[in-house]
Amino acid sequence: MEFKFGDYAIMLPPLHITIIAIIIIFFLVRWSKQLETRRFTVFFYFLISTVITPIFTGSTKEGVFQLWIPLGFIVVFLYLFRRNHPSKMKASILGLSIALYQLILQYVG
């Protein structure tokens, strides 16, 4: 989406991405209110959970193949395994959904 103002323009992501971002922010703010202290940590758990990393790279005839995993979610999940808090776990699972979306984009695109 593009809004032109004379020589300047504001570029926004597609509408479905904008709506998803608004929903994610709504849930994160809602879950952060369930914490008594350090409410901002929910956002950090979400952001760390969205990190994906290649663990294997191989050369093929068609090009380079990379095997990606959601490493951020694995790290956060192992950290929260003993320190279980529902809001932080929900935020990390939401981050996993974004990481899976990024994985799909890596393999399809």
mmCIF file of C-alpha atoms in Angstrom:
data_model
loop_
_atom_site.group_PDB
_atom_site.id
_atom_site.type_symbol
_atom_site.label_atom_id
_atom_site.label_comp_id
_atom_site.label_asym_id
_atom_site.label_seq_id
_atom_site.Cartn_x
_atom_site.Cartn_y
_atom_site.Cartn_z
ATOM 1 C CA MET A 1 0.000 0.000 0.000
ATOM 2 C CA GLU A 2 1.374 3.381 -0.949
ATOM 3 C CA PHE A 3 0.239 6.868 0.010
ATOM 4 C CA LYS A 4 1.666 9.674 -2.120
ATOM 5 C CA PHE A 5 2.091 13.211 -0.821
ATOM 6 C CA GLY A 6 3.581 15.261 -3.650
ATOM 7 C CA ASP A 7 7.238 14.233 -3.949
ATOM 8 C CA TYR A 8 7.029 11.923 -0.914
ATOM 9 C CA ALA A 9 5.332 8.607 -0.355
ATOM 10 C CA ILE A 10 4.600 6.402 2.627
ATOM 11 C CA MET A 11 5.020 2.707 1.893
ATOM 12 C CA LEU A 12 3.094 0.277 4.095
ATOM 13 C CA PRO A 13 3.212 -3.514 4.048
ATOM 14 C CA PRO A 14 0.287 -5.410 2.508
ATOM 15 C CA LEU A 15 -3.001 -5.230 4.394
ATOM 16 C CA HIS A 16 -2.936 -8.811 5.697
ATOM 17 C CA ILE A 17 0.562 -8.309 7.193
ATOM 18 C CA THR A 18 -0.577 -5.079 8.855
ATOM 19 C CA ILE A 19 -3.637 -6.763 10.364
ATOM 20 C CA ILE A 20 -1.529 -9.680 11.661
ATOM 21 C CA ALA A 21 0.957 -7.228 13.221
ATOM 22 C CA ILE A 22 -1.862 -5.368 14.991
ATOM 23 C CA ILE A 23 -3.264 -8.653 16.339
ATOM 24 C CA ILE A 24 0.184 -9.747 17.558
ATOM 25 C CA ILE A 25 0.760 -6.434 19.353
ATOM 26 C CA PHE A 26 -2.707 -6.673 20.921
ATOM 27 C CA PHE A 27 -2.002 -10.157 22.304
ATOM 28 C CA LEU A 28 1.458 -9.233 23.573
ATOM 29 C CA VAL A 29 0.136 -6.174 25.423
ATOM 30 C CA ARG A 30 -2.684 -8.241 26.888
ATOM 31 C CA TRP A 31 -0.317 -10.989 28.063
ATOM 32 C CA SER A 32 2.168 -8.483 29.458
ATOM 33 C CA LYS A 33 -0.553 -7.113 31.736
ATOM 34 C CA GLN A 34 -0.781 -10.556 33.366
ATOM 35 C CA LEU A 35 2.747 -10.155 34.738
ATOM 36 C CA GLU A 36 3.270 -8.337 38.000
ATOM 37 C CA THR A 37 6.823 -7.129 37.330
ATOM 38 C CA ARG A 38 9.030 -6.735 34.260
ATOM 39 C CA ARG A 39 6.140 -6.657 31.813
ATOM 40 C CA PHE A 40 8.415 -5.939 28.856
ATOM 41 C CA THR A 41 9.979 -9.432 29.042
ATOM 42 C CA VAL A 42 7.000 -10.870 27.145
ATOM 43 C CA PHE A 43 8.102 -8.864 24.107
ATOM 44 C CA PHE A 44 11.666 -10.166 24.431
ATOM 45 C CA TYR A 45 10.482 -13.783 24.613
ATOM 46 C CA PHE A 46 8.414 -13.167 21.491
ATOM 47 C CA LEU A 47 11.275 -11.529 19.582
ATOM 48 C CA ILE A 48 13.818 -14.181 20.548
ATOM 49 C CA SER A 49 11.372 -16.943 19.560
ATOM 50 C CA THR A 50 11.120 -15.583 16.017
ATOM 51 C CA VAL A 51 14.822 -16.221 15.240
ATOM 52 C CA ILE A 52 15.532 -18.921 12.634
ATOM 53 C CA THR A 53 19.000 -20.238 11.800
ATOM 54 C CA PRO A 54 20.450 -22.581 9.181
ATOM 55 C CA ILE A 55 21.998 -25.687 10.739
ATOM 56 C CA PHE A 56 23.081 -27.392 7.524
ATOM 57 C CA THR A 57 24.197 -26.038 4.184
ATOM 58 C CA GLY A 58 24.799 -28.305 1.231
ATOM 59 C CA SER A 59 25.652 -27.713 -2.391
ATOM 60 C CA THR A 60 23.489 -29.367 -5.034
ATOM 61 C CA LYS A 61 23.332 -29.219 -8.813
ATOM 62 C CA GLU A 62 20.467 -26.724 -8.653
ATOM 63 C CA GLY A 63 22.156 -24.459 -6.109
ATOM 64 C CA VAL A 64 22.647 -24.319 -2.364
ATOM 65 C CA PHE A 65 20.333 -26.116 0.054
ATOM 66 C CA GLN A 66 19.998 -24.849 3.616
ATOM 67 C CA LEU A 67 18.199 -26.593 6.452
ATOM 68 C CA TRP A 68 16.651 -24.003 8.782
ATOM 69 C CA ILE A 69 15.336 -24.455 12.338
ATOM 70 C CA PRO A 70 13.591 -22.091 14.767
ATOM 71 C CA LEU A 71 16.579 -21.878 17.115
ATOM 72 C CA GLY A 72 15.198 -18.918 19.070
ATOM 73 C CA PHE A 73 12.084 -20.843 20.078
ATOM 74 C CA ILE A 74 14.130 -23.880 21.103
ATOM 75 C CA VAL A 75 16.333 -21.736 23.361
ATOM 76 C CA VAL A 76 13.367 -19.931 24.942
ATOM 77 C CA PHE A 77 11.453 -23.191 25.403
ATOM 78 C CA LEU A 78 14.383 -24.854 27.152
ATOM 79 C CA TYR A 79 14.789 -21.782 29.367
ATOM 80 C CA LEU A 80 11.093 -21.671 30.262
ATOM 81 C CA PHE A 81 10.821 -25.438 30.796
ATOM 82 C CA ARG A 82 11.344 -25.097 34.569
ATOM 83 C CA ARG A 83 10.227 -21.471 34.943
ATOM 84 C CA ASN A 84 6.807 -21.977 33.452
ATOM 85 C CA HIS A 85 4.708 -18.824 33.182
ATOM 86 C CA PRO A 86 1.627 -18.949 30.936
ATOM 87 C CA SER A 87 2.061 -15.458 29.454
ATOM 88 C CA LYS A 88 5.700 -15.997 28.540
ATOM 89 C CA MET A 89 4.913 -19.420 27.079
ATOM 90 C CA LYS A 90 2.085 -17.956 24.978
ATOM 91 C CA ALA A 91 4.391 -15.222 23.695
ATOM 92 C CA SER A 92 7.057 -17.766 22.728
ATOM 93 C CA ILE A 93 4.498 -19.935 20.910
ATOM 94 C CA LEU A 94 3.314 -16.842 19.050
ATOM 95 C CA GLY A 95 6.957 -16.230 18.144
ATOM 96 C CA LEU A 96 7.171 -19.828 16.914
ATOM 97 C CA SER A 97 4.270 -19.172 14.543
ATOM 98 C CA ILE A 98 6.145 -16.210 13.059
ATOM 99 C CA ALA A 99 9.309 -18.341 12.829
ATOM 100 C CA LEU A 100 7.368 -21.039 10.956
ATOM 101 C CA TYR A 101 6.090 -18.358 8.575
ATOM 102 C CA GLN A 102 9.698 -17.277 7.985
ATOM 103 C CA LEU A 103 10.681 -20.916 7.389
ATOM 104 C CA ILE A 104 7.974 -21.278 4.781
ATOM 105 C CA LEU A 105 9.182 -18.107 3.072
ATOM 106 C CA GLN A 106 12.773 -19.471 3.064
ATOM 107 C CA TYR A 107 11.784 -22.685 1.317
ATOM 108 C CA VAL A 108 9.114 -21.336 -1.039
ATOM 109 C CA GLY A 109 10.742 -18.040 -1.981
#
